[in-house]
Amino acid sequence: MLSKTIADRLKGFETPFYLYDIDLLRRTLRACADESSRYGYRVHYAIKANYDPRILEEIRSFGLGIDAVSGNEVRRGIECGFPARDIVYAGVGKSDKEIRYSIEQDIFAFNCESFHELEIIDGIAADMGRKVRVALRINPDVDPKTHKYISTGQADSKFGISYTEIDRIRERMPQWKNIEIVGLHFHVGSQIVDLSVFAKLCERVNELWAWFADSGFRFSYVNVGGGLGINYGDPEGEPIPDFAGYFAVFREHLHLGPGVEVHFELGRSIVGQCGELISRVLFHKTTASGKRVAIVDASMTELLRPALYQARHAIENLSGGDKRETYIIGGTVCESSDIFARDLELPVLHRGDLVSLKSAGAYGAAMASTYNLHDLPGAVYSDRLTE
Ligand code: LLP
C-alpha cells in the first residue's frame, strides 16, 4: 500500500486523515472503463461511496456518470462537472425539494422506489410543466449473501417496488402524463464477492423483463445497480477488483434482446482500495486479563464501518520493527463498539507511531461524523504530495 512506501513523508500531517492513492484510482478506473466498454455497458459511479471533489475529478475524466441518492449528491455531481444527462437518482425517500431540483437539472432518470413516489413525481412534474424520465426500481428478491445491513433486494427490505405492485402501476400508467417510464432498475446489495449472486440477479431481470414485455411495456434501458465487493483481507494481493469477471457474468447471463442499454452503479469497487485512514498511536495499556490495548487517534467518527457492520480493515504499523505484540486497537470515542481490531498481531506500537487502516476509500470519509465534537478528517492526495 502507498502509505508504507511514503511513511516518512506522512509524519508531518495532522492525524487522522485519509490518504488517497491517485495512481491506483486511475488504474482501477482504467480497468473498469476497459472491461465495461468491451460490451457497451455504461457505468455510473455511486457517489455515496466517496464524494470528495478531487476523487470525483478523476472519475469524471474516465467518462463515468453519477448514481446519486439525495438532492445534494445530484448537486455535487453537477458542481463537479458531470453532465446532468449522466446522472441517475435513486433513494426511498426523495423530498419535494430534491425532486424539483433534479427535474430542473434534467437528470437522466429518477429510479423510483414506490407507487406513491411515481404519483408524487408525476404531480410535481405536472406542476413544473415538465415530463420526467423514470426507471422502476424493482425489488428482485435475490439473496446477496452479504452483511444484512447492506442487503437491499430481498422481499421485505424497504427498497424498491415489490413485483406484487406492478399490476397496479400498469393500470395507473396511462394517467401519469408527466412521467415517461424508460426502464427498470435493480440493486441487491453491497460488498458482494460471490459472482453467482449477479448471475442470479440476471435470471430475475430476464424474467421480469419478459414479464413486462408480455404486459405491453417496451423499455430501452436497464440499470442493474452496483455491489461488486473488494478484498478487505488482502488489499495488496488484490488492489483492483475483478471487473473482467464481473461484467462477463452480465454478458453471459443477461438476455434482454438487442438495443437495450445496460447501466451499472458501482461505488466501493471504484474507490475502496485507493483510500487509507492514517492514524497515530496515542496510548497503550494492559487489561485485567493481560490483553494489550493500543488507542489510536482515529475512531468510529472517521471510519464507522467496524462499529456499524463489524467490518475488518487490514491494519499496518507504518513504523515497522521486528518485535511483535498482539493488540486490541481502540478508537477515541466513548462507545464500546469503537474498536478497529481484536487479537491483531503487529510490530510493537509506540506512542506517535503511524498506523494505516486500509481499504477505506469507500464509505470511509463519506460516513464520517462530528460525534464527540470531533473534527472531520482531512485528505491527502498522493499526486499532490511534495518530496
Ligand atoms: N446503487 C444503489 C441503489 C445503492 O444503494 C448502492 C449502495 C450502490 C448502487 C453502490 O453499491 P456498491 O457498488 O458501493 O456496493 N455503507 C456501507 C455500504 C452501503 C451501500 C449502500 N448502497 C458499507 O460501508 O459497507
XYZ file of C-alpha atoms and ligand atoms in Angstrom:
412
model
C 0.000 0.000 0.000
C 1.074 3.538 -0.697
C 1.396 4.602 2.955
C 4.174 2.120 3.692
C 6.279 3.350 0.780
C 5.990 7.015 1.759
C 5.664 6.659 5.542
C 8.381 9.247 6.286
C 6.577 11.882 4.241
C 3.363 11.361 6.180
C 4.805 12.090 9.618
C 4.212 15.844 9.470
C 0.486 15.688 8.719
C -2.121 16.175 11.402
C -3.813 12.826 12.037
C -6.243 11.247 11.455
C -6.505 11.824 7.714
C -7.381 9.928 4.565
C -4.558 9.185 2.168
C -5.660 8.625 -1.428
C -3.528 6.783 -3.949
C -4.470 8.602 -7.148
C -2.380 6.303 -9.316
C -4.277 3.254 -8.001
C -7.572 5.087 -8.512
C -6.635 5.751 -12.144
C -5.619 2.141 -12.724
C -8.884 0.967 -11.190
C -10.894 3.339 -13.347
C -8.973 2.248 -16.444
C -9.772 -1.417 -15.693
C -13.440 -0.629 -15.073
C -13.748 1.514 -18.205
C -11.946 -1.033 -20.420
C -13.940 -4.018 -19.189
C -17.336 -2.298 -19.304
C -16.829 -0.722 -22.726
C -15.996 -4.163 -24.139
C -19.756 -4.836 -24.050
C -21.013 -1.275 -24.485
C -22.006 -1.074 -20.804
C -22.344 2.309 -19.098
C -21.136 2.828 -15.504
C -22.479 5.406 -13.047
C -20.258 5.966 -10.037
C -22.248 5.640 -6.776
C -21.200 8.971 -5.313
C -22.357 7.963 -1.824
C -19.168 5.887 -1.542
C -16.941 8.972 -1.633
C -17.913 12.451 -2.777
C -14.512 14.138 -2.389
C -14.208 16.595 -5.329
C -10.611 15.545 -6.078
C -11.728 11.921 -6.381
C -14.719 12.949 -8.495
C -12.445 14.864 -10.857
C -10.585 11.635 -11.669
C -13.785 9.645 -12.035
C -15.259 12.226 -14.394
C -12.146 12.164 -16.559
C -12.816 8.471 -17.255
C -16.316 9.252 -18.504
C -18.391 7.607 -15.757
C -21.801 9.027 -14.871
C -23.179 9.506 -11.348
C -25.608 7.489 -9.261
C -26.973 9.815 -6.581
C -29.145 9.145 -3.579
C -30.003 12.680 -2.461
C -30.533 16.107 -3.968
C -27.190 17.214 -2.577
C -25.462 14.279 -4.246
C -27.061 15.272 -7.566
C -25.814 18.818 -6.904
C -22.292 17.651 -6.044
C -22.162 15.684 -9.297
C -23.239 18.719 -11.291
C -20.881 21.076 -9.447
C -18.011 18.689 -10.196
C -18.750 18.820 -13.903
C -20.748 15.645 -14.548
C -23.362 16.253 -17.256
C -26.888 16.099 -15.789
C -27.773 13.634 -18.534
C -25.317 11.166 -16.984
C -26.911 11.327 -13.527
C -29.443 8.881 -12.103
C -31.152 9.448 -8.778
C -32.364 6.575 -6.552
C -33.458 6.647 -2.902
C -36.512 5.508 -0.971
C -37.248 8.988 0.368
C -36.872 11.893 -2.054
C -38.169 15.211 -0.721
C -40.224 17.550 -2.912
C -37.321 19.998 -2.890
C -34.897 17.305 -4.084
C -37.310 16.153 -6.777
C -37.845 19.698 -8.044
C -34.129 20.422 -8.144
C -33.400 17.231 -10.077
C -36.206 17.894 -12.539
C -34.840 21.407 -13.115
C -31.416 19.908 -13.836
C -32.962 17.445 -16.313
C -31.094 14.399 -14.973
C -31.117 11.190 -16.991
C -33.619 9.335 -14.784
C -35.184 9.007 -11.359
C -35.010 5.450 -10.072
C -38.441 5.304 -8.450
C -38.944 3.124 -5.430
C -42.731 3.061 -4.871
C -46.115 3.565 -6.489
C -46.556 6.543 -4.190
C -43.316 8.141 -5.370
C -44.379 7.773 -9.026
C -47.623 9.529 -8.190
C -45.805 12.383 -6.416
C -43.163 12.847 -9.132
C -45.884 12.929 -11.786
C -47.688 15.641 -9.802
C -44.563 17.761 -9.273
C -43.577 17.387 -12.929
C -47.087 18.469 -13.981
C -46.805 21.478 -11.728
C -43.481 22.396 -13.346
C -44.769 21.754 -16.856
C -42.168 19.055 -17.440
C -42.039 15.417 -18.499
C -39.668 13.309 -16.444
C -37.830 10.077 -17.251
C -38.131 7.413 -14.583
C -36.952 3.845 -14.152
C -38.873 1.482 -11.892
C -36.651 0.146 -9.138
C -37.950 -3.375 -8.761
C -37.095 -5.408 -5.711
C -35.925 -8.679 -7.309
C -35.882 -10.728 -4.089
C -32.352 -12.086 -4.548
C -30.153 -13.053 -1.580
C -26.905 -11.060 -1.947
C -25.046 -13.225 0.599
C -23.560 -10.214 2.338
C -23.999 -8.412 5.683
C -27.690 -7.890 6.467
C -27.223 -4.119 6.892
C -26.062 -3.802 3.285
C -28.603 -6.182 1.709
C -31.209 -4.266 -0.234
C -33.011 -6.521 -2.674
C -34.885 -9.079 -0.581
C -38.648 -9.404 -0.355
C -39.174 -7.442 2.854
C -36.495 -4.805 2.525
C -37.635 -1.182 2.338
C -36.078 -0.686 -1.095
C -37.687 -0.850 -4.483
C -41.132 -1.707 -5.752
C -42.407 -5.156 -4.928
C -43.316 -7.114 -8.039
C -46.724 -7.630 -6.440
C -47.330 -3.888 -7.064
C -46.582 -3.969 -10.763
C -50.143 -4.616 -11.931
C -51.280 -1.572 -10.031
C -48.598 0.532 -11.740
C -49.556 -0.761 -15.162
C -53.201 0.140 -14.610
C -52.316 3.610 -13.427
C -49.682 4.400 -16.053
C -51.980 5.946 -18.670
C -52.994 8.624 -16.167
C -49.413 9.662 -15.414
C -48.982 12.188 -18.201
C -45.793 13.751 -16.889
C -43.588 10.733 -16.433
C -42.066 8.516 -19.052
C -41.060 5.076 -17.809
C -37.837 4.404 -19.679
C -36.531 1.324 -17.942
C -36.028 -0.911 -14.942
C -33.585 -0.572 -12.077
C -32.267 -3.171 -9.616
C -29.757 -3.201 -6.782
C -29.418 -6.193 -4.489
C -26.718 -5.182 -2.021
C -23.128 -4.224 -1.471
C -19.755 -5.932 -0.865
C -20.819 -8.940 -2.930
C -17.861 -11.203 -3.621
C -19.734 -14.278 -4.809
C -20.296 -13.528 -8.506
C -23.052 -16.160 -8.695
C -25.269 -13.606 -6.905
C -25.070 -11.429 -10.024
C -25.869 -14.409 -12.246
C -28.967 -14.974 -10.120
C -29.843 -11.293 -10.422
C -29.584 -11.580 -14.213
C -32.020 -14.508 -14.209
C -34.530 -12.433 -12.234
C -34.014 -9.433 -14.529
C -34.591 -11.648 -17.581
C -37.821 -12.999 -16.073
C -39.125 -9.584 -15.078
C -38.106 -8.021 -18.390
C -40.027 -10.723 -20.268
C -42.995 -10.292 -17.968
C -43.056 -6.535 -18.597
C -42.720 -7.107 -22.345
C -45.647 -9.546 -22.281
C -47.635 -6.935 -20.385
C -47.041 -4.354 -23.107
C -44.079 -2.417 -21.660
C -41.259 -1.500 -24.027
C -38.109 -0.254 -22.326
C -34.788 0.837 -23.772
C -32.765 0.780 -20.602
C -31.911 -1.421 -17.639
C -29.811 -0.462 -14.642
C -28.516 -3.454 -12.686
C -27.105 -1.457 -9.751
C -23.746 -1.945 -8.078
C -22.425 -4.134 -5.315
C -19.154 -5.616 -6.564
C -17.059 -6.271 -3.451
C -13.382 -5.660 -2.718
C -10.775 -7.758 -0.947
C -10.571 -6.322 2.583
C -8.492 -9.255 3.784
C -5.716 -8.858 1.215
C -5.708 -5.373 -0.331
C -2.103 -5.705 -1.531
C -2.883 -9.024 -3.237
C -5.993 -7.669 -4.972
C -5.833 -3.882 -5.231
C -8.123 -3.835 -8.280
C -11.367 -5.827 -8.214
C -12.169 -8.394 -10.871
C -14.072 -6.128 -13.277
C -13.461 -8.555 -16.162
C -15.181 -11.406 -14.311
C -17.969 -9.152 -13.060
C -19.014 -7.699 -16.422
C -18.595 -11.086 -18.105
C -21.279 -12.513 -15.775
C -23.781 -9.976 -17.086
C -22.671 -10.560 -20.653
C -23.282 -14.278 -20.214
C -26.489 -14.233 -18.188
C -28.416 -11.118 -19.165
C -30.697 -11.726 -22.135
C -32.836 -8.698 -22.935
C -32.759 -8.544 -26.686
C -30.918 -6.126 -28.973
C -30.654 -2.391 -28.469
C -31.155 -2.365 -24.698
C -28.722 -0.080 -22.864
C -27.231 -1.724 -19.772
C -26.105 0.559 -16.931
C -24.293 -0.152 -13.642
C -23.878 1.770 -10.384
C -20.515 0.932 -8.822
C -19.196 2.616 -5.706
C -16.955 0.551 -3.456
C -15.176 -1.297 -6.260
C -14.066 2.027 -7.806
C -12.722 3.858 -4.747
C -12.449 1.303 -1.922
C -8.823 0.269 -2.264
C -7.381 3.682 -3.127
C -8.023 5.139 0.339
C -6.308 4.511 3.679
C -7.078 6.112 7.006
C -3.823 7.218 8.630
C -3.886 7.488 12.382
C -1.379 7.896 15.223
C -0.928 5.827 18.365
C -1.850 7.836 21.446
C -1.647 5.466 24.405
C -1.226 1.841 25.304
C -2.254 -0.170 28.326
C -2.949 -3.707 29.563
C -6.352 -5.043 30.596
C -7.024 -7.069 33.752
C -6.809 -10.280 31.740
C -3.464 -9.242 30.285
C -4.538 -8.065 26.821
C -2.564 -5.211 25.275
C -4.658 -2.266 24.114
C -3.444 0.478 21.769
C -5.573 3.604 21.499
C -5.196 5.427 18.191
C -6.384 8.941 17.385
C -8.915 7.761 14.769
C -12.293 6.398 15.768
C -15.720 5.437 14.508
C -16.224 9.114 13.644
C -13.675 8.819 10.827
C -14.306 5.159 9.920
C -17.689 3.868 11.028
C -17.658 0.530 9.219
C -16.088 -1.591 12.014
C -18.548 -0.268 14.625
C -21.594 -0.471 12.364
C -21.026 -3.668 10.365
C -18.312 -5.414 12.406
C -16.188 -4.822 9.294
C -12.481 -5.613 9.483
C -9.996 -3.323 7.761
C -6.402 -4.560 7.496
C -4.118 -2.517 9.755
C -0.404 -1.878 9.420
C 2.102 -0.250 11.744
C 3.915 2.091 9.369
C 6.891 2.358 11.703
C 7.622 -1.368 11.381
C 10.006 -3.110 13.795
C 10.901 -6.751 14.431
C 9.364 -7.317 17.853
C 5.671 -8.176 17.654
C 2.765 -7.979 20.072
C -0.949 -8.851 19.973
C -3.301 -5.897 20.376
C -6.811 -4.652 20.715
C -6.860 -1.461 18.604
C -9.352 1.030 20.004
C -10.573 4.422 18.834
C -11.118 7.515 20.974
C -14.932 7.624 21.073
C -16.992 6.800 24.171
C -18.666 3.753 22.619
C -17.698 0.154 23.256
C -18.168 -0.669 19.589
C -15.392 1.786 18.676
C -12.843 -0.994 18.167
C -10.869 -1.435 14.938
C -9.366 -4.843 15.711
C -9.065 -7.533 18.364
C -6.259 -10.060 18.698
C -4.243 -8.361 15.985
C -0.528 -9.059 15.866
C 1.568 -6.062 14.820
C 5.118 -4.784 15.257
C 5.184 -3.257 18.757
C 3.316 0.042 18.789
C 4.833 3.124 20.406
C 3.226 6.465 21.084
C 3.415 8.546 17.901
C 3.681 5.577 15.502
C 1.541 5.925 12.403
C -0.888 3.142 11.591
C -2.812 2.651 8.361
C -6.363 1.300 8.209
C -6.580 0.020 4.675
C -9.331 -0.323 2.051
C -11.065 2.747 3.477
C -11.660 4.766 0.289
C -15.332 3.789 0.094
C -17.831 4.622 2.853
C -14.984 5.971 4.999
C -14.758 9.762 4.700
C -18.313 9.764 3.308
C -19.726 8.357 6.565
C -17.583 10.458 8.895
C -19.372 12.368 11.628
C -18.615 15.002 14.234
C -19.817 12.881 17.167
C -17.967 13.824 20.376
C -17.361 17.116 18.532
C -14.557 15.592 16.530
C -13.212 17.451 13.528
C -13.914 15.830 10.177
C -10.815 14.038 8.827
C -8.577 15.746 6.303
C -7.436 14.292 2.977
C -4.004 13.926 1.397
C -3.703 13.010 -2.295
C -0.659 11.094 -3.499
C -0.199 13.262 -6.596
C -0.105 16.447 -4.518
C 2.499 15.279 -2.027
C 5.772 17.139 -2.286
C 9.073 15.296 -1.929
N -26.845 1.652 -6.200
C -27.656 1.742 -5.133
C -29.075 1.948 -5.362
C -27.139 1.627 -3.845
O -27.947 1.702 -2.800
C -25.743 1.423 -3.652
C -25.168 1.308 -2.315
C -24.932 1.357 -4.800
C -25.520 1.470 -6.051
C -23.445 1.170 -4.716
O -23.080 -0.040 -4.143
P -21.532 -0.503 -4.134
O -21.080 -0.719 -5.552
O -20.741 0.559 -3.464
O -21.554 -1.757 -3.348
N -22.044 1.919 3.929
C -21.996 0.529 3.529
C -22.434 0.333 2.106
C -23.827 0.861 1.831
C -24.211 0.708 0.384
C -25.464 1.433 0.102
N -25.883 1.368 -1.264
C -20.603 -0.014 3.784
O -19.740 0.712 4.277
O -20.343 -1.190 3.552
